CSV table of C-alpha atoms and ligand atoms in Angstrom, one decimal:
chain,number,residue,atom,x,y,z
E,5,UNK,CA,0.0,0.0,0.0
E,6,UNK,CA,1.2,3.6,-0.4
E,7,UNK,CA,3.7,4.8,2.2
E,8,UNK,CA,5.5,1.5,2.2
E,9,UNK,CA,9.3,1.6,1.8
E,10,UNK,CA,10.8,0.0,-1.2
E,11,UNK,CA,14.6,-0.4,-1.8
E,12,UNK,CA,15.6,-0.1,-5.4
E,13,UNK,CA,19.1,-1.5,-6.3
E,14,UNK,CA,19.9,-0.5,-9.9
E,15,UNK,CA,23.1,0.8,-11.3
E,16,UNK,CA,21.7,2.3,-14.6
E,17,UNK,CA,20.7,5.9,-14.0
E,18,UNK,CA,17.9,6.0,-16.5
E,19,UNK,CA,16.3,2.7,-15.3
E,20,UNK,CA,16.7,3.8,-11.6
E,21,UNK,CA,15.1,7.2,-12.2
E,22,UNK,CA,12.2,5.8,-14.2
E,23,UNK,CA,11.4,3.1,-11.6
E,24,UNK,CA,11.8,5.5,-8.8
E,25,UNK,CA,9.4,8.0,-10.4
E,26,UNK,CA,6.8,5.4,-11.1
E,27,UNK,CA,6.9,4.1,-7.5
E,28,UNK,CA,6.9,7.6,-6.0
E,29,UNK,CA,4.0,8.7,-8.2
E,30,UNK,CA,2.1,5.7,-6.8
E,31,UNK,CA,2.8,6.8,-3.3
E,32,UNK,CA,5.6,4.5,-2.2
E,33,UNK,CA,8.6,5.6,-0.4
E,34,UNK,CA,11.8,4.8,-2.3
E,35,UNK,CA,15.4,4.4,-1.2
E,36,UNK,CA,18.0,3.8,-3.9
E,37,UNK,CA,21.3,2.0,-4.1
E,38,UNK,CA,23.6,1.8,-7.2
E,39,UNK,CA,25.5,-1.3,-5.9
E,40,UNK,CA,24.6,-4.5,-4.2
E,41,UNK,CA,27.0,-3.7,-1.4
E,42,UNK,CA,25.2,-0.5,-0.6
E,43,UNK,CA,21.8,-2.2,-1.1
E,44,UNK,CA,22.7,-4.8,1.5
E,45,UNK,CA,23.7,-2.2,4.0
E,46,UNK,CA,20.5,-0.2,3.4
E,47,UNK,CA,18.3,-3.3,3.6
E,48,UNK,CA,19.7,-4.2,7.0
E,49,UNK,CA,19.4,-0.6,8.3
E,50,UNK,CA,16.0,0.4,6.9
E,51,UNK,CA,14.1,-2.8,6.6
E,52,UNK,CA,12.2,-2.1,3.4
E,53,UNK,CA,8.9,-3.9,2.7
E,54,UNK,CA,10.2,-4.9,-0.7
E,55,UNK,CA,13.5,-4.9,-2.6
E,56,UNK,CA,13.7,-4.5,-6.4
E,57,UNK,CA,17.1,-6.0,-7.4
E,58,UNK,CA,18.9,-5.5,-10.7
E,59,UNK,CA,21.0,-8.6,-11.6
E,60,UNK,CA,23.9,-7.1,-13.5
E,61,UNK,CA,25.6,-4.7,-11.1
E,62,UNK,CA,29.2,-3.5,-10.6
E,63,UNK,CA,30.9,-5.7,-8.0
E,64,UNK,CA,28.6,-8.2,-6.4
E,65,UNK,CA,25.7,-9.2,-8.7
E,66,UNK,CA,22.0,-9.4,-7.8
E,67,UNK,CA,22.0,-13.2,-7.3
E,68,UNK,CA,24.9,-13.0,-4.8
E,69,UNK,CA,23.2,-10.1,-3.1
E,70,UNK,CA,20.0,-12.2,-2.7
E,71,UNK,CA,22.0,-15.0,-1.1
E,72,UNK,CA,23.4,-12.5,1.4
E,73,UNK,CA,20.0,-11.1,2.1
E,74,UNK,CA,18.6,-14.6,2.8
E,75,UNK,CA,21.6,-15.5,5.0
E,76,UNK,CA,20.9,-12.6,7.3
E,77,UNK,CA,18.1,-13.0,9.8
E,78,UNK,CA,17.5,-9.3,9.7
E,79,UNK,CA,16.7,-9.3,6.0
E,80,UNK,CA,15.8,-12.9,5.3
E,81,UNK,CA,12.0,-12.3,5.1
E,82,UNK,CA,12.1,-9.3,2.8
E,83,UNK,CA,10.6,-10.2,-0.6
E,84,UNK,CA,12.9,-9.5,-3.5
E,85,UNK,CA,11.9,-9.0,-7.1
E,86,UNK,CA,14.5,-9.4,-9.8
E,87,UNK,CA,14.4,-6.6,-12.3
E,88,UNK,CA,16.6,-7.5,-15.2
E,89,UNK,CA,17.2,-7.1,-18.9
E,90,UNK,CA,17.9,-10.8,-19.1
E,91,UNK,CA,15.0,-11.8,-21.3
E,92,UNK,CA,16.0,-15.3,-22.3
E,93,UNK,CA,13.9,-18.1,-20.8
E,94,UNK,CA,16.9,-19.8,-19.5
E,95,UNK,CA,18.0,-16.7,-17.6
E,96,UNK,CA,14.5,-16.4,-16.1
E,97,UNK,CA,14.6,-19.9,-14.9
E,98,UNK,CA,18.1,-19.4,-13.4
E,99,UNK,CA,16.9,-16.2,-11.6
E,100,UNK,CA,13.8,-17.8,-10.2
E,101,UNK,CA,15.8,-20.9,-9.2
E,102,UNK,CA,18.1,-18.5,-7.2
E,103,UNK,CA,15.1,-17.8,-4.9
E,104,UNK,CA,13.7,-14.5,-6.0
E,105,UNK,CA,10.1,-13.9,-5.2
E,106,UNK,CA,9.3,-12.4,-8.6
E,107,UNK,CA,10.8,-11.3,-11.9
E,108,UNK,CA,10.3,-8.2,-14.0
E,109,UNK,CA,12.0,-7.7,-17.3
E,110,UNK,CA,13.5,-4.4,-18.5
E,111,UNK,CA,12.4,-2.2,-20.1
E,112,UNK,CA,9.5,-2.4,-17.6
E,113,UNK,CA,5.9,-2.2,-18.5
E,114,UNK,CA,4.6,0.3,-16.0
E,115,UNK,CA,1.2,-1.3,-15.5
E,116,UNK,CA,2.5,-4.8,-15.1
E,117,UNK,CA,5.4,-3.7,-13.0
E,118,UNK,CA,3.1,-1.8,-10.5
E,119,UNK,CA,0.7,-4.7,-10.4
E,120,UNK,CA,3.6,-7.1,-9.4
E,121,UNK,CA,4.8,-4.6,-6.7
E,122,UNK,CA,1.3,-4.3,-5.3
E,123,UNK,CA,0.7,-8.1,-5.3
E,124,UNK,CA,4.0,-8.7,-3.6
E,125,UNK,CA,3.4,-6.2,-0.9
E,126,UNK,CA,-0.1,-7.5,-0.3
E,127,UNK,CA,1.1,-11.1,-0.1
E,128,UNK,CA,4.2,-10.4,2.0
E,129,UNK,CA,2.8,-7.5,4.1
E,130,UNK,CA,3.1,-7.3,7.9
E,131,UNK,CA,-0.1,-9.2,8.5
E,132,UNK,CA,1.3,-12.2,6.7
E,133,UNK,CA,4.4,-12.2,8.8
G,6,LIG,MN1,22.6,-3.2,-14.1
């Protein structure tokens, strides 16, 4: 629901600004990281309701970052949606097998993207935990 905090981990400026604007226009609070390392630190500090994770990042990639999130009791339960330009079916299978809660391909479709965010927050909201 609006007002919930979403952490966006994305190194591409254009993608990050677009997604941030779409989320903020919908009423979500957004914090941003350009690297997985910064994203992990922010996730532990700020306990977002949802994390949107790019896969290809400088340094640690999004799959390694997910493993770190899952290994830390403080961040283990936060749902994480992969947001990636990897459009091949094989890539998608690999990403879902890594344990992401969802998958959105770039460039995003705004309507489908927001729907996925809404559904994830509803499914994984405080009442469900
Ligand atoms: Mn990237």
